[in-house]
Amino acid sequence: KPYKTIVYALQVKGNSIKILVQKNPEEGYKDVSGAALKKAKKRIKIRDAIANRGKRVKVSGWVHRLRTQGKDMKFVILRDGSGYLQCILTGRLCHTYDALTLSLESTITVYGVITELPPGKTAPDNHELLADYWEVNHKAPGAEDAFTNKLNVESDPSVLYEQRHLVIRGEVASAVLKVRSQVMKAFRDYFDSKGFIEVTPPCLVQTQVEGGSTLFELNYYGEKAYLTQSSQLYLETCLPSLGDVYCISESYRAEKSHTRRHLSEYSHLEAEMAFISFEDLLNTLEDLICGTIDRVLSHKQTRDMIYQLNPDFKPPERPFMRLDYKDAIQYLKDHNIKKEDGSFYEFGEDIPEAPERAMTDQINKPIFLCRFPAEIKSFYMSRCKDDRRLTESVDVLVPGVGEIVGIDPAHYYWYTDQRKYGTTEHGGLGLGVERFIGWLLHRDTIKECCLYPRFMGRCLP
């Protein structure tokens, strides 16, 4: 007494009260059992809503959408990061001050029963929670500070980057980040299935890999140091002790570029393998890309998000097209793809992003662009045995191209020692995670494919 049920007592008085229950008059009132108390206030994540249909539950989250229908009904789409749930507030639940002033992005807790929708109605996961009680945890501001006044779909990109902490609450941005999480997991699962060992190389280095012009320099206890451009050299040192290895680490490139495919800080998937040929490397790279996509698409929730964001996505077919650099130069000439000054690209020149994209779009399939001239690739690339001008190198289009490098051997003693103490044929790969996700989800820019993008002029929030 006087609340009749444990549920209603908790609704009215909260969790601080002592509850006694009487099953029959002979036994009298006794302390409520732990199981009964837990059942009365069962909190679930929205992802578990389908499994809890027909049960009374407690759900907390953020008000994602809000619609009022007449005086006695409110539709609230609740978001908790694991999913979306339509909640229905009716009658006196709509007449309180909190209900009348409820705003988007407020956090609330709703109690009620989840039921499947009848035919003809739609809502996330085809069900809704009919509330019998609800409360506000924290009310978000309205008026000038309302969430919709901070940003909207027509906001300038600079505003969206400035308000990135709010942008990621949107359905598209959060879906991209969820897909990214599954992609990272799939990469790791692939390498684990092949017996690779994951390592964690340093980000602070005193060597360069891709050229001095893209190094971020810093003062390291009075000495020059840099943020790493690549962990490839460190991975090579692990081969004699760990065998095949990989890492997923941040790499940094101080490229003064605002293109859609450049970041100053990006997630770099790199791997190194011993006792392999160039053809072995190509096959591994192809297997990695296809195997990762297969794993990602096997996860239903992720597959649904991928096709929601990129309805036309088709998993790549094997084998990938192999195209030598010299043949790509000829392709550009044959298809009248020229430089800005109207001249053709010649052997030995870098192929920039625009002609590379034009060629790839025309061919319309993944391409292994192979055997670049030594002058435009990194110093550690092996020379081709049949043509010493070329390197056993490969880019998966659309990638960036390495530049000519000059190095100070003194800082590389630990790397050159690899040749002294038991060298072998080996090969490695480096894959930009954001570029991979941008391709998978058909994003306009890879800046959308990470949590907080860092690029020239942007280091906030």
Tab-separated table of C-alpha atoms in Angstrom:
chain	number	residue	atom	x	y	z
A	1	LYS	CA	0.000	0.000	0.000
A	2	PRO	CA	-0.801	2.488	-1.336
A	3	TYR	CA	0.811	1.858	-4.726
A	4	LYS	CA	-0.426	-1.672	-5.493
A	5	THR	CA	2.618	-2.620	-7.613
A	6	ILE	CA	6.400	-2.463	-7.297
A	7	VAL	CA	6.570	-0.706	-10.663
A	8	TYR	CA	4.227	2.096	-9.617
A	9	ALA	CA	5.970	2.539	-6.262
A	10	LEU	CA	9.292	3.031	-8.079
A	11	GLN	CA	7.671	5.455	-10.505
A	12	VAL	CA	6.261	7.661	-7.767
A	13	LYS	CA	8.994	7.473	-5.137
A	14	GLY	CA	12.149	6.549	-7.060
A	15	ASN	CA	14.878	4.104	-6.002
A	16	SER	CA	15.438	5.416	-2.479
A	17	ILE	CA	12.347	3.843	-0.874
A	18	LYS	CA	12.072	0.564	1.039
A	19	ILE	CA	9.520	-1.767	-0.563
A	20	LEU	CA	7.589	-4.511	1.264
A	21	VAL	CA	5.286	-6.941	-0.483
A	22	GLN	CA	2.579	-9.284	0.785
A	23	LYS	CA	1.798	-12.443	-1.134
A	24	ASN	CA	-0.878	-13.566	1.348
A	25	PRO	CA	-2.220	-12.244	4.688
A	26	GLU	CA	-0.869	-15.202	6.687
A	27	GLU	CA	2.761	-14.436	5.775
A	28	GLY	CA	2.430	-10.657	6.160
A	29	TYR	CA	4.686	-8.089	4.448
A	30	LYS	CA	8.248	-9.038	3.564
A	31	ASP	CA	11.127	-7.298	1.814
A	32	VAL	CA	10.792	-7.389	-1.959
A	33	SER	CA	13.054	-9.957	-3.572
A	34	GLY	CA	16.045	-8.804	-5.598
A	35	ALA	CA	14.697	-10.552	-8.702
A	36	ALA	CA	11.316	-8.832	-8.464
A	37	LEU	CA	12.924	-5.440	-7.927
A	38	LYS	CA	15.270	-5.943	-10.881
A	39	LYS	CA	12.391	-7.035	-13.099
A	40	ALA	CA	10.364	-3.966	-12.166
A	41	LYS	CA	13.064	-1.574	-13.320
A	42	LYS	CA	14.840	-3.484	-16.072
A	43	ARG	CA	16.997	-1.097	-18.095
A	44	ILE	CA	17.845	-2.121	-21.643
A	45	LYS	CA	19.853	-0.753	-24.538
A	46	ILE	CA	17.810	0.048	-27.637
A	47	ARG	CA	19.691	-2.647	-29.573
A	48	ASP	CA	18.000	-5.189	-27.254
A	49	ALA	CA	14.480	-3.839	-27.843
A	50	ILE	CA	13.358	-6.582	-30.252
A	51	ALA	CA	14.296	-9.281	-27.730
A	52	ASN	CA	12.274	-7.442	-25.053
A	53	ARG	CA	9.011	-6.943	-26.909
A	54	GLY	CA	6.015	-7.464	-24.662
A	55	LYS	CA	8.017	-6.740	-21.515
A	56	ARG	CA	8.028	-3.612	-19.388
A	57	VAL	CA	11.387	-1.918	-19.757
A	58	LYS	CA	13.309	1.219	-18.883
A	59	VAL	CA	15.162	2.998	-21.703
A	60	SER	CA	17.375	6.074	-21.483
A	61	GLY	CA	18.727	8.181	-24.323
A	62	TRP	CA	18.754	11.432	-26.246
A	63	VAL	CA	15.716	12.967	-27.946
A	64	HIS	CA	16.604	12.505	-31.611
A	65	ARG	CA	13.281	13.575	-33.110
A	66	LEU	CA	10.147	15.040	-31.574
A	67	ARG	CA	6.619	15.427	-32.930
A	68	THR	CA	3.408	16.525	-31.221
A	69	GLN	CA	0.037	15.268	-32.428
A	70	GLY	CA	-2.848	17.153	-30.877
A	71	LYS	CA	-2.891	17.828	-27.150
A	72	ASP	CA	-2.648	14.263	-25.949
A	73	MET	CA	0.114	12.578	-27.930
A	74	LYS	CA	3.843	13.024	-28.490
A	75	PHE	CA	6.110	10.891	-30.652
A	76	VAL	CA	9.706	10.803	-29.405
A	77	ILE	CA	12.468	9.047	-31.363
A	78	LEU	CA	15.003	8.113	-28.692
A	79	ARG	CA	18.689	7.476	-29.494
A	80	ASP	CA	21.246	5.808	-27.217
A	81	GLY	CA	24.043	5.045	-29.692
A	82	SER	CA	22.978	1.438	-30.108
A	83	GLY	CA	19.852	2.237	-32.096
A	84	TYR	CA	16.671	4.298	-32.387
A	85	LEU	CA	13.340	3.687	-30.611
A	86	GLN	CA	9.977	5.387	-31.107
A	87	CYS	CA	8.327	6.226	-27.772
A	88	ILE	CA	4.704	7.317	-27.449
A	89	LEU	CA	3.659	9.708	-24.675
A	90	THR	CA	-0.106	9.989	-24.220
A	91	GLY	CA	-2.666	11.689	-21.995
A	92	ARG	CA	-1.361	13.360	-18.870
A	93	LEU	CA	2.216	12.359	-19.758
A	94	CYS	CA	2.001	15.105	-22.420
A	95	HIS	CA	0.600	17.779	-20.100
A	96	THR	CA	3.522	18.324	-17.734
A	97	TYR	CA	5.861	21.320	-17.921
A	98	ASP	CA	8.700	18.986	-18.959
A	99	ALA	CA	6.598	17.618	-21.798
A	100	LEU	CA	5.551	21.061	-23.034
A	101	THR	CA	9.152	22.341	-23.019
A	102	LEU	CA	10.914	19.165	-24.170
A	103	SER	CA	13.654	19.906	-26.732
A	104	LEU	CA	15.857	17.955	-29.129
A	105	GLU	CA	18.983	16.379	-27.587
A	106	SER	CA	17.523	16.393	-24.083
A	107	THR	CA	18.253	13.171	-22.198
A	108	ILE	CA	15.229	11.331	-20.842
A	109	THR	CA	14.288	7.970	-19.356
A	110	VAL	CA	11.114	6.252	-20.521
A	111	TYR	CA	9.268	3.319	-18.907
A	112	GLY	CA	6.761	1.175	-20.748
A	113	VAL	CA	6.063	-1.871	-22.898
A	114	ILE	CA	7.534	-2.371	-26.386
A	115	THR	CA	5.026	-3.657	-28.930
A	116	GLU	CA	5.290	-4.524	-32.618
A	117	LEU	CA	3.597	-2.061	-34.951
A	118	PRO	CA	0.429	-3.033	-36.795
A	119	PRO	CA	0.549	-3.217	-40.611
A	120	GLY	CA	0.711	0.149	-42.327
A	121	LYS	CA	2.692	1.955	-39.630
A	122	THR	CA	6.438	2.537	-39.678
A	123	ALA	CA	9.065	3.189	-37.026
A	124	PRO	CA	12.653	2.071	-36.374
A	125	ASP	CA	12.767	-1.743	-36.068
A	126	ASN	CA	8.991	-1.807	-36.668
A	127	HIS	CA	8.009	-1.368	-33.024
A	128	GLU	CA	7.333	1.325	-30.422
A	129	LEU	CA	7.400	1.824	-26.683
A	130	LEU	CA	4.073	2.949	-25.179
A	131	ALA	CA	5.149	4.938	-22.143
A	132	ASP	CA	3.394	4.702	-18.784
A	133	TYR	CA	5.968	6.980	-17.116
A	134	TRP	CA	8.918	9.131	-18.146
A	135	GLU	CA	11.360	11.624	-16.655
A	136	VAL	CA	13.896	14.203	-17.827
A	137	ASN	CA	17.543	13.578	-16.965
A	138	HIS	CA	18.796	16.807	-18.527
A	139	LYS	CA	16.956	19.317	-20.670
A	140	ALA	CA	18.810	20.698	-23.695
A	141	PRO	CA	18.354	24.424	-24.415
A	142	GLY	CA	15.808	25.830	-26.808
A	143	ALA	CA	15.398	29.248	-28.455
A	144	GLU	CA	18.660	30.687	-29.821
A	145	ASP	CA	20.764	27.874	-28.331
A	146	ALA	CA	18.556	25.099	-29.703
A	147	PHE	CA	20.370	22.220	-31.383
A	148	THR	CA	18.839	23.016	-34.774
A	149	ASN	CA	20.223	26.553	-34.567
A	150	LYS	CA	23.766	25.272	-34.045
A	151	LEU	CA	23.840	23.475	-37.392
A	152	ASN	CA	21.660	22.046	-40.118
A	153	VAL	CA	22.019	20.243	-43.442
A	154	GLU	CA	22.713	23.531	-45.225
A	155	SER	CA	25.472	24.650	-42.863
A	156	ASP	CA	28.781	25.655	-44.417
A	157	PRO	CA	31.442	22.898	-44.226
A	158	SER	CA	33.572	25.083	-41.940
A	159	VAL	CA	30.636	25.253	-39.494
A	160	LEU	CA	30.165	21.492	-39.677
A	161	TYR	CA	33.852	20.896	-38.880
A	162	GLU	CA	33.689	23.439	-36.041
A	163	GLN	CA	30.626	21.673	-34.624
A	164	ARG	CA	31.850	18.157	-35.366
A	165	HIS	CA	31.030	17.068	-31.797
A	166	LEU	CA	27.361	17.729	-32.643
A	167	VAL	CA	27.507	16.532	-36.267
A	168	ILE	CA	28.436	13.014	-35.155
A	169	ARG	CA	25.035	12.773	-33.435
A	170	GLY	CA	23.403	12.731	-36.869
A	171	GLU	CA	22.288	9.485	-38.484
A	172	VAL	CA	24.722	9.645	-41.418
A	173	ALA	CA	27.821	10.590	-39.400
A	174	SER	CA	27.126	8.020	-36.700
A	175	ALA	CA	26.510	5.325	-39.336
A	176	VAL	CA	29.863	6.101	-40.971
A	177	LEU	CA	31.630	5.771	-37.617
A	178	LYS	CA	29.838	2.501	-36.845
A	179	VAL	CA	30.845	1.071	-40.225
A	180	ARG	CA	34.406	2.263	-39.568
A	181	SER	CA	34.418	0.300	-36.297
A	182	GLN	CA	33.410	-2.891	-38.107
A	183	VAL	CA	35.973	-2.274	-40.848
A	184	MET	CA	38.754	-1.969	-38.241
A	185	LYS	CA	37.543	-5.173	-36.600
A	186	ALA	CA	37.429	-6.934	-39.982
A	187	PHE	CA	41.007	-5.880	-40.772
A	188	ARG	CA	42.167	-7.328	-37.469
A	189	ASP	CA	40.136	-10.504	-37.938
A	190	TYR	CA	41.672	-10.983	-41.386
A	191	PHE	CA	45.248	-10.669	-40.153
A	192	ASP	CA	44.501	-12.845	-37.134
A	193	SER	CA	43.137	-15.562	-39.435
A	194	LYS	CA	46.407	-15.460	-41.402
A	195	GLY	CA	48.628	-15.711	-38.328
A	196	PHE	CA	49.926	-12.120	-38.305
A	197	ILE	CA	51.053	-10.486	-35.046
A	198	GLU	CA	49.852	-6.953	-34.253
A	199	VAL	CA	52.513	-4.520	-33.032
A	200	THR	CA	52.458	-0.883	-31.906
A	201	PRO	CA	55.308	1.156	-33.427
A	202	PRO	CA	56.251	4.620	-32.097
A	203	CYS	CA	54.707	7.821	-33.432
A	204	LEU	CA	57.713	9.934	-32.401
A	205	VAL	CA	60.635	9.290	-34.758
A	206	GLN	CA	63.914	10.787	-35.977
A	207	THR	CA	63.710	9.327	-39.487
A	208	GLN	CA	61.659	10.029	-42.581
A	209	VAL	CA	59.992	7.593	-44.935
A	210	GLU	CA	58.018	9.540	-47.523
A	211	GLY	CA	60.066	12.738	-47.909
A	212	GLY	CA	61.114	15.687	-45.782
A	213	SER	CA	58.571	18.158	-47.137
A	214	THR	CA	55.674	16.384	-45.404
A	215	LEU	CA	57.240	15.987	-41.947
A	216	PHE	CA	55.761	17.533	-38.804
A	217	GLU	CA	58.840	18.595	-36.845
A	218	LEU	CA	58.969	19.045	-33.065
A	219	ASN	CA	61.481	19.708	-30.296
A	220	TYR	CA	62.208	16.447	-28.497
A	221	TYR	CA	64.287	17.296	-25.404
A	222	GLY	CA	66.499	19.608	-27.453
A	223	GLU	CA	66.732	17.296	-30.473
A	224	LYS	CA	64.817	17.297	-33.728
A	225	ALA	CA	62.084	14.693	-33.937
A	226	TYR	CA	59.069	14.144	-36.165
A	227	LEU	CA	55.589	12.649	-36.156
A	228	THR	CA	55.823	9.430	-38.137
A	229	GLN	CA	54.816	9.307	-41.786
A	230	SER	CA	54.728	5.510	-41.801
A	231	SER	CA	55.600	2.565	-39.547
A	232	GLN	CA	56.850	0.436	-42.435
A	233	LEU	CA	60.521	0.490	-41.432
A	234	TYR	CA	59.740	-0.566	-37.871
A	235	LEU	CA	57.580	-3.429	-39.088
A	236	GLU	CA	60.514	-4.783	-41.067
A	237	THR	CA	62.597	-5.010	-37.881
A	238	CYS	CA	59.954	-7.308	-36.359
A	239	LEU	CA	60.138	-9.995	-39.053
A	240	PRO	CA	63.083	-11.960	-37.565
A	241	SER	CA	61.419	-12.249	-34.148
A	242	LEU	CA	57.669	-12.199	-34.784
A	243	GLY	CA	57.233	-13.288	-38.380
A	244	ASP	CA	54.496	-11.552	-40.388
A	245	VAL	CA	53.296	-8.424	-38.597
A	246	TYR	CA	50.840	-5.558	-38.984
A	247	CYS	CA	49.765	-2.391	-37.207
A	248	ILE	CA	46.894	0.092	-37.322
A	249	SER	CA	48.421	3.372	-36.187
A	250	GLU	CA	48.133	7.073	-36.870
A	251	SER	CA	50.439	8.528	-39.520
A	252	TYR	CA	51.080	12.207	-40.170
A	253	ARG	CA	51.738	14.049	-43.436
A	254	ALA	CA	52.259	17.829	-43.494
A	255	GLU	CA	50.886	18.126	-47.025
A	256	LYS	CA	49.521	21.584	-47.800
A	257	SER	CA	46.580	20.144	-49.629
A	258	HIS	CA	42.830	20.647	-49.380
A	259	THR	CA	41.818	17.779	-51.667
A	260	ARG	CA	39.046	15.392	-50.734
A	261	ARG	CA	41.527	12.537	-50.151
A	262	HIS	CA	44.112	14.184	-47.881
A	263	LEU	CA	44.327	14.349	-44.098
A	264	SER	CA	47.208	15.554	-41.950
A	265	GLU	CA	46.509	12.714	-39.494
A	266	TYR	CA	45.089	9.441	-40.722
A	267	SER	CA	44.714	5.834	-39.643
A	268	HIS	CA	47.343	3.750	-41.424
A	269	LEU	CA	46.987	0.009	-41.813
A	270	GLU	CA	50.443	-1.416	-42.547
A	271	ALA	CA	51.776	-4.939	-42.797
A	272	GLU	CA	55.079	-6.647	-43.525
A	273	MET	CA	55.777	-10.201	-44.663
A	274	ALA	CA	58.990	-12.170	-45.054
A	275	PHE	CA	60.024	-14.615	-47.790
A	276	ILE	CA	57.499	-13.411	-50.370
A	277	SER	CA	57.625	-12.350	-54.007
A	278	PHE	CA	56.028	-9.279	-55.562
A	279	GLU	CA	53.225	-11.456	-56.913
A	280	ASP	CA	52.665	-12.865	-53.410
A	281	LEU	CA	52.297	-9.292	-52.163
A	282	LEU	CA	49.714	-8.431	-54.815
A	283	ASN	CA	47.710	-11.558	-53.995
A	284	THR	CA	47.809	-10.753	-50.263
A	285	LEU	CA	46.635	-7.186	-50.854
A	286	GLU	CA	43.785	-8.400	-53.033
A	287	ASP	CA	42.839	-11.030	-50.457
A	288	LEU	CA	42.952	-8.433	-47.666
A	289	ILE	CA	40.610	-6.028	-49.449
A	290	CYS	CA	38.125	-8.676	-50.583
A	291	GLY	CA	38.299	-10.625	-47.318
A	292	THR	CA	37.684	-7.502	-45.253
A	293	ILE	CA	34.681	-6.496	-47.346
A	294	ASP	CA	33.245	-10.018	-47.075
A	295	ARG	CA	33.584	-9.887	-43.295
A	296	VAL	CA	31.990	-6.447	-43.062
A	297	LEU	CA	29.053	-7.402	-45.284
A	298	SER	CA	28.435	-10.553	-43.238
A	299	HIS	CA	27.487	-8.298	-40.293
A	300	LYS	CA	23.810	-7.505	-41.011
A	301	GLN	CA	23.562	-4.195	-39.189
A	302	THR	CA	26.706	-2.921	-40.910
A	303	ARG	CA	25.630	-4.269	-44.295
A	304	ASP	CA	22.322	-2.385	-43.969
A	305	MET	CA	24.142	0.862	-43.170
A	306	ILE	CA	26.541	0.414	-46.110
A	307	TYR	CA	23.732	-0.019	-48.614
A	308	GLN	CA	21.760	2.798	-47.031
A	309	LEU	CA	24.723	5.147	-47.557
A	310	ASN	CA	25.929	3.609	-50.833
A	311	PRO	CA	23.070	1.705	-52.520
A	312	ASP	CA	25.134	0.984	-55.639
A	313	PHE	CA	28.098	-0.597	-53.862
A	314	LYS	CA	29.291	-3.850	-55.431
A	315	PRO	CA	32.024	-5.947	-53.825
A	316	PRO	CA	35.081	-6.033	-56.116
A	317	GLU	CA	35.587	-9.080	-58.271
A	318	ARG	CA	38.836	-11.032	-58.315
A	319	PRO	CA	41.336	-10.866	-59.838
A	320	PHE	CA	42.002	-7.119	-59.709
A	321	MET	CA	43.257	-5.519	-62.878
A	322	ARG	CA	47.091	-5.305	-63.004
A	323	LEU	CA	48.266	-2.178	-64.816
A	324	ASP	CA	51.947	-1.231	-65.095
A	325	TYR	CA	52.845	2.434	-64.684
A	326	LYS	CA	54.220	2.644	-68.253
A	327	ASP	CA	50.931	1.273	-69.586
A	328	ALA	CA	49.002	3.793	-67.514
A	329	ILE	CA	51.022	6.612	-69.094
A	330	GLN	CA	50.090	5.203	-72.507
A	331	TYR	CA	46.422	4.871	-71.440
A	332	LEU	CA	46.312	8.577	-70.576
A	333	LYS	CA	47.662	9.431	-74.039
A	334	ASP	CA	45.307	7.044	-75.833
A	335	HIS	CA	42.292	8.512	-74.031
A	336	ASN	CA	43.355	12.159	-74.379
A	337	ILE	CA	43.769	12.724	-70.628
A	338	LYS	CA	46.182	15.662	-70.385
A	339	LYS	CA	47.841	18.036	-67.949
A	340	GLU	CA	46.350	21.452	-67.227
A	341	ASP	CA	48.741	23.002	-69.787
A	342	GLY	CA	47.440	20.666	-72.500
A	343	SER	CA	50.524	18.442	-72.714
A	344	PHE	CA	50.600	14.684	-72.103
A	345	TYR	CA	52.110	12.913	-69.112
A	346	GLU	CA	55.472	11.318	-69.872
A	347	PHE	CA	57.326	8.350	-68.398
A	348	GLY	CA	58.958	9.310	-65.094
A	349	GLU	CA	56.321	11.857	-64.078
A	350	ASP	CA	53.943	11.577	-61.163
A	351	ILE	CA	50.319	10.882	-62.165
A	352	PRO	CA	48.234	13.305	-60.036
A	353	GLU	CA	44.802	12.660	-58.561
A	354	ALA	CA	42.622	14.097	-61.355
A	355	PRO	CA	43.960	12.018	-64.295
A	356	GLU	CA	44.232	8.986	-62.040
A	357	ARG	CA	40.555	9.333	-61.101
A	358	ALA	CA	39.553	9.861	-64.750
A	359	MET	CA	41.362	6.687	-65.793
A	360	THR	CA	39.966	4.664	-62.875
A	361	ASP	CA	36.401	5.870	-63.506
A	362	GLN	CA	36.656	4.869	-67.175
A	363	ILE	CA	38.018	1.408	-66.394
A	364	ASN	CA	35.458	1.158	-63.557
A	365	LYS	CA	37.128	-1.531	-61.481
A	366	PRO	CA	39.848	-1.708	-58.801
A	367	ILE	CA	43.319	-1.401	-60.308
A	368	PHE	CA	46.734	-2.419	-59.068
A	369	LEU	CA	48.960	0.264	-60.575
A	370	CYS	CA	52.364	-1.425	-60.538
A	371	ARG	CA	56.080	-0.935	-61.158
A	372	PHE	CA	56.652	2.780	-60.721
A	373	PRO	CA	59.963	4.429	-61.684
A	374	ALA	CA	62.428	4.451	-58.800
A	375	GLU	CA	62.678	8.252	-58.842
A	376	ILE	CA	59.064	8.725	-57.695
A	377	LYS	CA	58.869	5.956	-55.099
A	378	SER	CA	60.338	5.556	-51.617
A	379	PHE	CA	63.972	4.530	-51.159
A	380	TYR	CA	63.141	1.109	-49.709
A	381	MET	CA	61.307	-0.158	-52.806
A	382	SER	CA	63.038	-3.108	-54.522
A	383	ARG	CA	64.179	-2.673	-58.147
A	384	CYS	CA	62.598	-4.880	-60.794
A	385	LYS	CA	65.073	-7.526	-62.004
A	386	ASP	CA	64.062	-7.157	-65.649
A	387	ASP	CA	64.169	-3.327	-65.667
A	388	ARG	CA	66.287	-1.556	-63.042
A	389	ARG	CA	64.519	1.753	-63.749
A	390	LEU	CA	61.377	0.347	-62.115
A	391	THR	CA	60.445	-0.744	-58.598
A	392	GLU	CA	58.364	-3.632	-57.346
A	393	SER	CA	55.730	-1.193	-56.098
A	394	VAL	CA	51.942	-1.059	-56.257
A	395	ASP	CA	49.183	1.433	-55.530
A	396	VAL	CA	45.529	0.609	-55.294
A	397	LEU	CA	43.752	3.373	-57.166
A	398	VAL	CA	42.930	6.027	-56.068
A	399	PRO	CA	46.057	6.501	-53.856
A	400	GLY	CA	48.801	9.036	-53.166
A	401	VAL	CA	52.233	8.664	-54.779
A	402	GLY	CA	55.513	8.771	-52.841
A	403	GLU	CA	58.137	11.351	-53.732
A	404	ILE	CA	61.923	11.189	-54.225
A	405	VAL	CA	63.722	10.881	-50.891
A	406	GLY	CA	67.168	11.770	-49.638
A	407	ILE	CA	68.201	10.294	-46.246
A	408	ASP	CA	70.874	10.580	-43.534
A	409	PRO	CA	72.200	7.012	-43.057
A	410	ALA	CA	73.348	7.721	-39.478
A	411	HIS	CA	69.762	7.790	-38.220
A	412	TYR	CA	68.919	4.551	-40.001
A	413	TYR	CA	71.505	2.220	-38.420
A	414	TRP	CA	68.733	0.111	-36.895
A	415	TYR	CA	67.157	-0.267	-40.321
A	416	THR	CA	70.311	-0.967	-42.336
A	417	ASP	CA	71.330	-3.579	-39.746
A	418	GLN	CA	68.421	-5.625	-41.097
A	419	ARG	CA	70.509	-6.202	-44.208
A	420	LYS	CA	73.571	-7.113	-42.175
A	421	TYR	CA	72.034	-9.734	-39.888
A	422	GLY	CA	70.092	-12.110	-42.128
A	423	THR	CA	68.257	-10.314	-44.922
A	424	THR	CA	65.483	-11.872	-46.999
A	425	GLU	CA	63.000	-11.056	-49.736
A	426	HIS	CA	60.115	-9.318	-48.016
A	427	GLY	CA	57.226	-7.027	-48.830
A	428	GLY	CA	54.749	-4.748	-47.145
A	429	LEU	CA	51.662	-2.687	-47.694
A	430	GLY	CA	50.196	0.533	-46.386
A	431	LEU	CA	46.472	1.286	-46.657
A	432	GLY	CA	44.724	4.517	-45.641
A	433	VAL	CA	41.719	3.452	-43.564
A	434	GLU	CA	39.777	6.653	-44.267
A	435	ARG	CA	40.253	6.263	-48.034
A	436	PHE	CA	39.073	2.655	-47.833
A	437	ILE	CA	35.933	3.713	-45.937
A	438	GLY	CA	35.361	6.654	-48.281
A	439	TRP	CA	35.307	4.214	-51.210
A	440	LEU	CA	33.111	1.708	-49.388
A	441	LEU	CA	30.526	4.347	-48.383
A	442	HIS	CA	30.887	6.672	-51.391
A	443	ARG	CA	31.729	9.733	-49.293
A	444	ASP	CA	32.552	13.020	-51.008
A	445	THR	CA	35.603	13.496	-48.785
A	446	ILE	CA	37.580	11.244	-46.470
A	447	LYS	CA	37.215	13.978	-43.826
A	448	GLU	CA	33.802	12.399	-43.149
A	449	CYS	CA	35.416	9.022	-42.451
A	450	CYS	CA	37.120	9.731	-39.122
A	451	LEU	CA	35.980	11.064	-35.769
A	452	TYR	CA	37.686	14.479	-35.741
A	453	PRO	CA	39.483	15.234	-39.023
A	454	ARG	CA	42.839	17.003	-38.992
A	455	PHE	CA	43.902	18.805	-42.142
A	456	MET	CA	45.616	22.024	-43.119
A	457	GLY	CA	44.102	24.805	-40.989
A	458	ARG	CA	41.978	22.478	-38.837
A	459	CYS	CA	43.037	21.164	-35.413
A	460	LEU	CA	39.735	21.688	-33.529
A	461	PRO	CA	37.666	20.484	-31.856
